[in-house]
Amino acid sequence: MILSAARRRLQSRAFADERAPEMIASRSFWADAGRRFLNNRMAVFSVGMLSLLILFSIFGNLFSRWSFEEIDWNVLGRIKEDGGPSLENGHWFGVDELGRDLYARVVQGTRTSLLVGFIAGPVSVMLGAMLGALAGYYGGRLDRTVLAAYTIWLAIPYIIFFVVWQAFFGRSMSQMILVIILVNWTAGLLIVRGQVMMLKNREFVDAARMLGMSDFKIIFRHLAPNVLWVVVIYTSIVIPEVIMMESLVSFLGVGIQEPNTSIGALLSQGASTMTFGTLWQLGFPAAIFVIAQVSLFYIGDGLRDALDPKER
Amino acid sequence: MFNYTLRRLLMVLPTLLILVIFAFYLMRLAPGGPFTSERPLPPAVMANVLERYGMDEPLHVQLWTYVSNILCCFDFGPSFSQKDRTVNDVIAQGFPVTLTYGFWSAVFVLVLGIPLGIIAALRHNGFWDYTMTGLAIFSQIFPNFVLAPLLVLLFTLSWGLLPGGGWNGGQWEYVVMPAIALGTSYMASVARLTRGSMLEVLNSPYIRTARAKGLPERTIIIRHALKPALLPTLTYMGPVFVYMITGSVFVDVFFSTGGIGQDFINGAYSRDYAILLGLAILYAVLTFALTLMVDLLYAWIDPKVRAGLS
């Protein structure tokens, strides 16, 4: 019944007229990809979840009765009994082991983790992509140098560098972002280099060169748009990795300085007190972490399906 | 093959040297030091302490002493924060611990990951396949530092089956959770990778030929499909070992196993230059050794690669 109605509609003249302009207009690669992405229900749902999380981290404090560093002396001695999530005293997520409002702290931690992820991730991919493009385009000694540095860098577990840097140069958020970019500059390098090496021998690059364009212009005007899809996919993979990296070092205690916090630091504190029966201190940060990772995972998946020519 | 090994080994020393120089200057140029505290030491005492550790000399002289001590006598110097121990003591005590559960974790990754991947490929789109895909996503979302508290919550706090931390000379109860926490996400990656390559191999023409000859399925899988299907998994083991070394720092801290990760983090807190440098070198050497091992194994198994090397 519904099916036949749908079929009638699809075959009707009105439908054809209505859709004709859209069909005739040539569709660009990105419009095409956007359409494919929107058809992926899980990815669209994840974008919604992530947007909610971002809104939560920005505006969450409006609903909080406490600030993230204020100690509630009323519950401090009896956290296990009175410190749990409650609507009466305004601690929606309960309090942490020092009697501070966990809701406000989770808002603050989410903000830190997302900011670090969404700044450090894209910047490090851009850096790697730029180096990769230069190495691939010019080849020769530059290429060999970059590749050698890449190999050496990958052979050193990043945690060494990370811990040393964090412990010695203070633990502010900008330091954290800086060190993540320094650790992660290899992200996306190899694949962009490969793409550029393949593209630089194509006719359109020859044509551009014959028209007298400078190398710089060729790279940014002609090659960059053609490798953009790789960069987008890679960024979507690197952002959750960066958030994870940040959480790991925060868990190890060399993350962002108290009283500021991040999801990793909250997880660590929650894990250290779980023997006392205050499980909400672990549960809420863990839930936020899982929501962020799940939605980023499916968004990345959707982007890969939408953009990668091999997936089509 | 021999030349290749030699070349790789020759690469190790310069790389380590770069790491040492870089880390050395990074630490020394940062403000503060192992002997700065809330209440500053009197200048005379400070000068004495610095002289005792050879820190009154110019930086490049100190660096030279450090490197030459390692090269001549394998001496990584005294620890700054733990007065009666040398870095060699710290490593001798902590490294076996990390190595033990690291080994069992690697066993867990391979012994569970590979069969899971193969079963998932054989039962393509079946129950096991979906279970495994679920597991792969699960492990991506629950990295070791989320999984470890969960494991403790279940096995220690709820069921009381396993101790929640400590080492106790490496009895098996104390090894289980660190090994699982460290390995699970890589186990899932290995399974997913094995599944992918197994599916590809099973669809290739020579497997169809083998089937057409009427070989039993078991022979086809074991004799014909397995070896080529495992090659991508093997290449992936290099990065896995590197990740596991990173993860071991966390496991040491979380489970208080007494491994070197704990010393590393404490060293960072107390600005113990000697311990930090010594352990950084150890981690880097370990990484080189493991990746080289994987690469050589790969060349040994895959004739195409072996031909490319020589």
XYZ file of C-alpha atoms in Angstrom:
622
model
C 0.000 0.000 0.000
C 2.640 2.517 1.096
C 5.084 1.022 -1.347
C 2.816 1.385 -4.303
C 2.021 4.955 -3.317
C 5.728 5.688 -3.166
C 6.247 4.076 -6.548
C 3.427 6.116 -8.075
C 4.967 9.258 -6.667
C 8.419 8.409 -7.979
C 7.033 7.758 -11.467
C 4.763 10.779 -11.555
C 5.321 13.686 -13.872
C 5.175 16.214 -11.042
C 8.028 14.537 -9.223
C 10.167 14.502 -12.348
C 9.518 18.201 -12.978
C 10.264 19.049 -9.402
C 13.593 17.226 -9.342
C 14.716 18.052 -12.851
C 16.813 21.160 -12.095
C 18.666 19.299 -9.425
C 19.377 16.384 -11.739
C 20.507 18.591 -14.603
C 22.811 20.794 -12.551
C 26.215 19.147 -12.467
C 27.032 17.984 -9.012
C 30.410 18.827 -7.605
C 32.488 16.283 -5.769
C 31.781 17.929 -2.431
C 28.038 18.241 -2.994
C 28.038 14.585 -3.927
C 29.997 13.658 -0.827
C 27.718 15.776 1.333
C 24.715 13.927 -0.013
C 26.331 10.569 0.684
C 27.239 11.671 4.191
C 23.689 12.824 4.915
C 22.371 9.462 3.786
C 24.467 7.759 6.463
C 22.073 7.745 9.379
C 24.584 6.772 12.031
C 26.938 9.569 10.977
C 24.199 12.201 11.012
C 23.024 11.023 14.412
C 26.630 11.237 15.649
C 26.934 14.794 14.382
C 23.845 15.557 16.472
C 25.337 13.890 19.559
C 28.615 15.713 19.141
C 26.810 19.041 18.696
C 24.929 18.384 21.919
C 28.214 17.667 23.650
C 29.723 20.887 22.315
C 26.662 22.863 23.443
C 26.948 21.161 26.819
C 30.571 22.220 27.155
C 29.800 25.817 26.189
C 26.482 26.494 27.893
C 26.417 23.746 30.530
C 27.531 26.147 33.216
C 24.307 28.147 32.887
C 22.486 25.294 34.572
C 24.994 24.795 37.317
C 24.537 26.188 40.786
C 28.187 25.718 41.688
C 31.463 26.717 40.087
C 34.019 24.067 39.233
C 36.439 25.006 42.016
C 34.032 25.777 44.824
C 34.019 23.306 47.730
C 30.647 22.384 49.220
C 31.510 22.112 52.913
C 28.095 20.628 53.712
C 28.868 17.338 52.026
C 32.635 17.212 52.349
C 32.770 14.865 55.331
C 30.011 12.591 54.095
C 30.638 12.311 50.373
C 29.654 8.688 50.128
C 26.301 9.302 51.827
C 25.390 12.845 50.736
C 27.675 13.549 47.780
C 25.850 11.511 45.147
C 23.886 12.927 42.252
C 20.963 14.878 43.666
C 18.432 17.407 42.497
C 17.993 19.003 45.907
C 21.437 20.463 46.589
C 22.182 21.270 42.949
C 24.955 18.711 42.429
C 23.408 17.086 39.349
C 26.359 14.733 38.943
C 27.301 14.590 42.633
C 30.565 15.947 44.003
C 34.148 14.847 43.578
C 36.425 13.610 46.356
C 37.186 17.174 47.464
C 33.533 18.186 47.594
C 33.540 20.157 44.370
C 30.536 20.025 42.071
C 31.121 17.255 39.537
C 28.656 18.651 37.005
C 30.567 21.929 36.723
C 33.829 20.017 36.571
C 32.581 17.717 33.840
C 31.447 20.745 31.823
C 34.876 22.284 32.256
C 36.678 19.017 31.480
C 34.618 18.394 28.366
C 35.432 21.881 27.178
C 39.161 21.313 27.705
C 39.215 17.938 26.004
C 37.166 19.056 23.009
C 39.181 22.250 22.608
C 42.453 20.344 22.694
C 41.105 17.800 20.211
C 39.604 20.271 17.800
C 42.579 22.629 17.795
C 45.545 20.289 18.058
C 44.092 17.629 15.748
C 43.460 19.755 12.641
C 46.594 21.838 13.119
C 48.851 18.802 13.340
C 47.262 17.226 10.281
C 47.692 20.493 8.368
C 51.330 20.609 9.391
C 51.927 17.022 8.328
C 50.021 17.532 5.090
C 52.034 20.622 4.259
C 55.352 18.849 4.844
C 54.128 15.819 2.955
C 53.025 17.957 0.007
C 56.374 19.751 -0.135
C 58.317 16.487 0.159
C 56.189 14.826 -2.497
C 56.312 17.766 -4.856
C 60.013 18.506 -4.730
C 61.285 14.986 -4.080
C 65.042 14.522 -3.890
C 66.942 15.548 -0.826
C 64.012 17.285 0.865
C 61.950 14.152 0.469
C 64.677 11.957 1.916
C 65.220 14.282 4.880
C 61.522 14.458 5.709
C 61.153 10.702 5.402
C 64.174 10.052 7.611
C 62.805 12.419 10.266
C 59.451 10.693 9.963
C 60.942 7.247 10.503
C 63.001 8.343 13.472
C 60.070 10.147 15.018
C 57.756 7.165 14.757
C 60.343 4.962 16.416
C 60.205 6.986 19.625
C 57.152 6.279 21.810
C 55.468 9.654 22.083
C 54.842 9.239 25.783
C 58.523 9.870 26.579
C 58.535 13.240 24.940
C 55.090 14.094 26.226
C 55.746 13.364 29.880
C 59.100 15.126 29.894
C 57.708 18.193 28.189
C 54.630 18.448 30.350
C 56.444 17.953 33.605
C 59.074 20.525 32.819
C 57.277 23.274 30.992
C 54.173 23.766 33.056
C 50.843 22.234 32.327
C 48.571 24.856 30.818
C 46.169 24.136 27.995
C 48.205 26.024 25.409
C 51.283 23.979 26.360
C 49.220 20.837 25.964
C 48.055 21.850 22.497
C 51.577 22.804 21.493
C 53.118 19.538 22.619
C 50.398 17.483 20.942
C 51.071 19.264 17.666
C 54.799 18.655 18.079
C 54.243 14.988 18.837
C 51.684 14.503 16.091
C 53.191 16.319 13.138
C 53.606 13.014 11.327
C 49.836 12.531 11.025
C 48.759 12.481 7.408
C 52.252 13.172 6.124
C 52.833 9.947 4.261
C 49.465 9.729 2.554
C 49.489 13.340 1.347
C 53.029 12.858 0.077
C 51.893 9.819 -1.891
C 48.904 11.637 -3.360
C 51.007 14.625 -4.371
C 53.645 12.397 -5.972
C 50.910 10.787 -8.010
C 49.199 14.048 -8.955
C 52.254 16.093 -9.823
C 52.788 14.179 -13.059
C 49.229 14.685 -14.272
C 48.417 16.877 -17.246
C 46.757 19.674 -15.335
C 49.917 20.282 -13.337
C 51.988 20.312 -16.533
C 49.521 22.765 -18.009
C 49.726 25.018 -14.975
C 53.488 24.915 -15.132
C 53.467 25.801 -18.823
C 51.255 28.757 -18.049
C 54.104 29.963 -15.894
C 52.587 29.402 -12.466
C 54.985 29.312 -9.552
C 55.468 26.107 -7.579
C 53.817 27.694 -4.595
C 50.730 28.542 -6.597
C 50.574 25.102 -8.170
C 50.713 23.436 -4.775
C 48.065 25.612 -3.194
C 45.755 26.268 -6.118
C 45.873 23.000 -7.997
C 47.197 20.261 -5.770
C 45.682 21.249 -2.434
C 42.029 20.953 -3.575
C 42.796 17.498 -4.913
C 44.213 16.180 -1.668
C 41.686 17.948 0.539
C 39.566 14.827 0.900
C 42.535 12.910 2.316
C 43.156 15.690 4.798
C 39.512 15.735 5.873
C 39.421 11.980 6.435
C 42.689 12.064 8.306
C 41.577 14.922 10.532
C 38.468 13.004 11.492
C 40.664 10.096 12.553
C 43.216 12.211 14.384
C 40.785 14.267 16.502
C 39.566 11.311 18.611
C 43.162 10.073 18.843
C 44.259 13.432 20.180
C 41.456 13.466 22.726
C 42.554 10.007 23.790
C 46.183 11.085 24.005
C 45.242 14.065 26.138
C 43.123 11.882 28.387
C 45.927 9.370 28.796
C 48.509 11.922 29.906
C 45.947 13.579 32.167
C 45.238 10.171 33.649
C 48.960 9.780 34.303
C 48.880 13.046 36.241
C 50.927 15.140 33.851
C 47.958 16.750 32.156
C 46.334 20.074 32.758
C 46.983 21.789 36.078
C 44.378 21.759 38.868
C 41.830 23.221 39.507
C 41.296 23.095 35.754
C 40.514 19.649 34.587
C 39.885 17.451 31.584
C 37.983 14.277 30.924
C 41.105 12.189 31.424
C 41.882 13.805 34.769
C 38.289 13.286 35.909
C 38.429 9.640 34.845
C 41.630 9.225 36.793
C 40.164 10.765 39.949
C 37.000 8.739 39.551
C 39.018 5.555 39.149
C 41.121 6.288 42.204
C 38.066 6.630 44.459
C 35.953 3.783 43.175
C 36.903 1.554 46.097
C 35.039 3.994 48.371
C 31.747 3.383 46.593
C 31.528 6.774 44.899
C 31.040 5.327 41.454
C 29.333 8.374 39.976
C 32.734 10.050 40.039
C 33.888 7.529 37.441
C 30.582 7.014 35.660
C 29.796 10.528 34.452
C 33.220 11.334 32.977
C 33.343 7.869 31.426
C 29.923 8.390 29.841
C 30.985 11.721 28.340
C 34.207 10.184 27.090
C 32.372 7.288 25.479
C 29.782 9.570 23.849
C 32.539 11.740 22.398
C 34.526 8.772 21.114
C 31.529 6.935 19.677
C 30.223 9.942 17.793
C 33.660 10.896 16.505
C 34.179 7.301 15.393
C 30.962 7.207 13.370
C 31.520 10.683 11.935
C 34.950 9.579 10.753
C 33.450 6.421 9.324
C 30.775 8.421 7.488
C 33.336 10.853 6.107
C 35.478 8.013 4.833
C 32.544 6.374 3.118
C 31.464 9.678 1.616
C 34.854 10.916 0.441
C 37.090 7.983 -0.367
C 36.778 7.092 -4.067
C 37.639 3.488 -3.265
C 34.624 3.175 -0.981
C 32.160 4.113 -3.690
C 69.412 -9.626 4.318
C 72.545 -9.347 6.423
C 73.341 -5.960 4.932
C 69.859 -4.771 5.669
C 70.108 -5.815 9.311
C 73.460 -4.122 9.601
C 72.125 -0.918 8.076
C 69.206 -0.875 10.458
C 71.476 -1.459 13.435
C 73.763 1.339 12.322
C 70.762 3.667 12.242
C 70.081 3.006 15.914
C 73.057 4.809 17.411
C 72.610 8.184 15.677
C 68.902 8.113 16.435
C 69.527 7.417 20.101
C 72.116 10.164 20.169
C 69.621 12.645 18.740
C 67.064 11.544 21.318
C 69.545 11.935 24.179
C 70.780 15.347 23.075
C 67.265 16.582 22.501
C 65.881 15.297 25.795
C 68.957 16.445 27.700
C 68.754 20.044 26.565
C 64.972 20.108 26.819
C 65.142 19.100 30.476
C 68.086 21.272 31.412
C 66.795 24.417 29.761
C 63.495 24.171 31.617
C 63.281 26.224 34.797
C 63.734 24.395 38.095
C 65.714 21.257 38.858
C 65.796 18.169 41.062
C 67.009 20.155 44.068
C 64.638 23.101 43.951
C 61.990 22.834 46.628
C 59.498 25.013 48.473
C 62.220 26.082 50.888
C 65.333 26.946 48.861
C 68.616 25.379 49.965
C 71.342 27.736 51.234
C 73.634 28.665 48.315
C 76.659 26.907 49.821
C 74.755 23.642 50.256
C 73.306 23.949 46.786
C 76.770 24.429 45.310
C 77.986 21.331 47.131
C 75.066 19.242 45.945
C 75.501 20.396 42.391
C 79.190 19.577 42.514
C 78.490 16.132 43.938
C 76.339 15.334 40.888
C 78.667 17.077 38.462
C 76.041 19.641 37.634
C 78.293 22.655 38.150
C 80.037 22.080 34.852
C 78.851 23.502 31.510
C 76.008 21.577 29.894
C 77.954 20.140 26.981
C 80.609 18.764 29.346
C 77.911 17.071 31.404
C 76.341 15.647 28.266
C 79.712 14.308 27.162
C 80.353 12.697 30.566
C 76.909 11.134 30.503
C 77.235 9.680 27.022
C 80.784 8.428 27.515
C 79.854 6.775 30.812
C 77.128 4.865 29.032
C 79.330 3.885 26.123
C 82.305 2.755 28.200
C 80.793 1.190 31.281
C 77.062 0.977 30.663
C 76.631 3.344 33.589
C 73.527 5.505 33.520
C 74.508 7.472 36.600
C 72.989 7.863 40.044
C 69.351 8.742 40.572
C 68.759 12.277 41.784
C 65.604 11.637 43.723
C 66.291 8.215 45.226
C 69.548 8.790 47.046
C 70.814 5.240 47.426
C 69.924 3.878 43.994
C 71.478 4.184 40.573
C 69.471 4.251 37.373
C 70.783 0.769 36.642
C 69.209 -0.437 39.906
C 65.895 1.130 38.996
C 65.898 -0.533 35.598
C 67.059 -3.883 36.963
C 64.190 -3.859 39.416
C 61.368 -2.477 37.285
C 62.090 -3.710 33.799
C 61.524 -7.442 34.403
C 58.065 -6.597 35.741
C 57.080 -4.560 32.701
C 58.590 -7.154 30.411
C 56.672 -10.003 32.064
C 53.173 -8.663 31.693
C 54.127 -7.097 28.353
C 55.053 -10.545 27.095
C 51.822 -12.119 28.318
C 49.894 -9.236 26.850
C 51.499 -9.846 23.452
C 50.635 -13.531 23.757
C 47.054 -12.571 24.575
C 46.898 -10.254 21.548
C 48.163 -12.893 19.113
C 46.617 -16.040 20.528
C 43.177 -14.533 20.781
C 43.257 -11.908 18.036
C 44.343 -14.079 15.113
C 41.879 -16.969 15.626
C 39.058 -14.485 16.233
C 39.836 -12.758 12.947
C 39.998 -16.051 11.075
C 36.721 -17.289 12.521
C 35.048 -13.986 11.695
C 36.261 -14.265 8.100
C 35.116 -17.868 7.766
C 31.707 -17.012 9.192
C 31.449 -13.859 7.108
C 28.316 -11.907 8.125
C 27.558 -14.555 10.715
C 27.249 -14.328 14.459
C 31.001 -14.366 15.149
C 31.619 -11.756 12.505
C 29.211 -9.318 14.120
C 30.500 -10.104 17.595
C 33.974 -9.293 16.452
C 33.022 -6.066 14.730
C 31.265 -5.050 17.921
C 34.351 -5.918 19.919
C 36.535 -3.865 17.573
C 34.370 -0.775 18.002
C 34.127 -1.382 21.745
C 37.875 -1.518 22.121
C 38.346 1.635 20.101
C 36.039 3.459 22.474
C 37.385 1.873 25.651
C 41.141 2.430 25.536
C 43.295 0.905 28.260
C 42.777 3.778 30.684
C 38.999 3.354 30.622
C 39.103 -0.416 30.439
C 41.461 -0.850 33.389
C 39.149 0.804 35.964
C 36.255 -1.193 34.528
C 38.197 -4.432 34.935
C 39.069 -3.564 38.516
C 35.448 -2.673 39.151
C 34.272 -6.058 37.879
C 36.994 -8.500 38.873
C 38.129 -6.938 42.109
C 35.362 -4.870 43.610
C 32.316 -6.830 42.461
C 33.450 -10.425 42.187
C 36.615 -10.376 44.251
C 38.382 -12.728 41.861
C 41.627 -10.913 41.189
C 43.775 -8.451 43.129
C 43.286 -4.853 41.981
C 46.973 -4.027 41.765
C 50.426 -4.805 43.021
C 52.827 -7.415 41.741
C 53.812 -9.866 44.462
C 56.691 -11.405 42.565
C 54.630 -11.893 39.431
C 52.136 -14.519 40.540
C 49.645 -15.160 37.794
C 46.701 -13.422 39.518
C 48.682 -10.213 39.474
C 49.617 -10.509 35.811
C 46.164 -11.205 34.352
C 44.567 -7.786 34.575
C 47.591 -5.713 33.481
C 48.026 -8.000 30.479
C 44.359 -7.810 29.495
C 44.084 -4.068 30.066
C 47.188 -3.467 27.979
C 46.300 -5.841 25.161
C 42.568 -5.712 24.538
C 42.356 -2.863 22.053
C 45.285 -4.225 20.014
C 43.785 -7.675 20.173
C 40.679 -6.253 18.518
C 42.729 -4.419 15.890
C 44.675 -7.585 15.116
C 41.417 -9.515 14.808
C 39.929 -6.920 12.470
C 43.041 -6.813 10.334
C 43.281 -10.605 10.128
C 39.611 -10.801 9.193
C 40.071 -8.289 6.376
C 43.095 -9.948 4.831
C 41.639 -13.439 5.308
C 38.499 -12.390 3.421
C 40.632 -11.011 0.635
C 42.704 -14.173 0.390
C 39.639 -16.417 0.477
C 38.259 -14.590 -2.548
C 41.425 -14.946 -4.582
C 41.660 -17.264 -7.608
C 44.153 -19.747 -6.187
C 41.801 -20.544 -3.328
C 39.074 -21.154 -5.875
C 41.488 -23.492 -7.673
C 42.197 -25.327 -4.458
C 38.482 -25.701 -3.850
C 37.972 -26.900 -7.422
C 40.630 -29.571 -6.879
C 38.387 -30.823 -4.122
C 40.746 -30.202 -1.224
C 39.073 -30.349 2.164
C 38.240 -26.908 3.580
C 40.537 -27.409 6.551
C 43.556 -27.987 4.318
C 42.675 -24.959 2.220
C 42.550 -22.699 5.240
C 45.601 -24.002 7.036
C 47.925 -24.803 4.153
C 46.960 -22.230 1.550
C 45.154 -19.266 3.027
C 46.701 -18.757 6.427
C 50.219 -17.694 5.589
C 49.458 -14.913 3.093
C 46.560 -13.746 5.246
C 48.810 -13.278 8.256
C 51.352 -11.052 6.525
C 49.467 -7.760 7.044
C 48.935 -8.710 10.672
C 52.649 -9.227 11.039
C 53.491 -5.763 9.658
C 51.005 -4.298 12.059
C 52.766 -5.894 15.026
C 55.600 -3.339 14.839
C 53.348 -0.350 15.625
C 51.420 -2.486 18.118
C 54.574 -3.063 20.136
C 55.275 0.673 20.127
C 51.752 1.394 21.343
C 52.051 -1.275 23.987
C 55.219 0.293 25.325
C 53.309 3.567 25.625
C 50.422 1.763 27.290
C 52.732 0.040 29.747
C 53.488 3.411 31.345
C 49.824 3.714 32.140
C 49.480 0.128 33.335
C 52.470 0.499 35.645
C 50.938 3.592 37.171
C 47.391 2.305 37.453
C 48.078 -1.187 38.757
C 51.113 -0.178 40.846
C 53.026 -3.120 39.445
C 56.354 -1.521 40.257
C 57.422 -1.491 36.620
C 59.496 1.208 34.986
C 56.487 3.307 33.943
C 55.909 4.304 37.538
C 59.549 5.332 37.929
C 59.302 7.302 34.714
C 56.326 9.342 35.879
C 57.822 9.865 39.345
C 61.057 10.900 37.687
C 59.185 13.505 35.698
C 57.569 14.860 38.840
C 60.785 15.075 40.824
C 62.831 16.227 37.807
C 65.112 13.279 38.119
C 67.144 13.883 34.960
C 69.092 10.660 35.203
C 66.072 8.387 35.561
C 64.165 10.178 32.817
C 67.045 9.987 30.350
C 67.909 6.422 31.243
C 64.345 5.202 30.882
C 63.819 7.208 27.692
C 66.829 5.435 26.217
C 65.513 2.091 27.413
C 62.080 2.714 25.876
C 63.642 3.788 22.600
C 65.987 0.787 22.444
C 63.080 -1.508 23.195
C 61.088 0.064 20.383
C 63.947 -0.341 17.928
C 64.559 -3.932 18.907
C 60.914 -4.930 18.584
C 60.293 -3.175 15.270
C 63.508 -4.581 13.838
C 62.476 -8.048 14.949
C 59.109 -7.690 13.243
C 60.666 -6.358 10.047
C 63.198 -9.178 9.879
C 60.521 -11.742 10.534
C 58.502 -10.215 7.746
C 61.389 -10.374 5.331
C 62.058 -13.945 6.346
C 58.488 -15.016 5.649
C 57.684 -12.969 2.557
C 59.995 -13.796 -0.392
C 58.937 -10.618 -2.221
C 60.232 -8.400 0.580
C 63.376 -10.465 0.968
C 64.155 -9.964 -2.711
C 63.580 -6.224 -2.332
C 66.040 -5.928 0.534
C 69.096 -7.437 -1.083
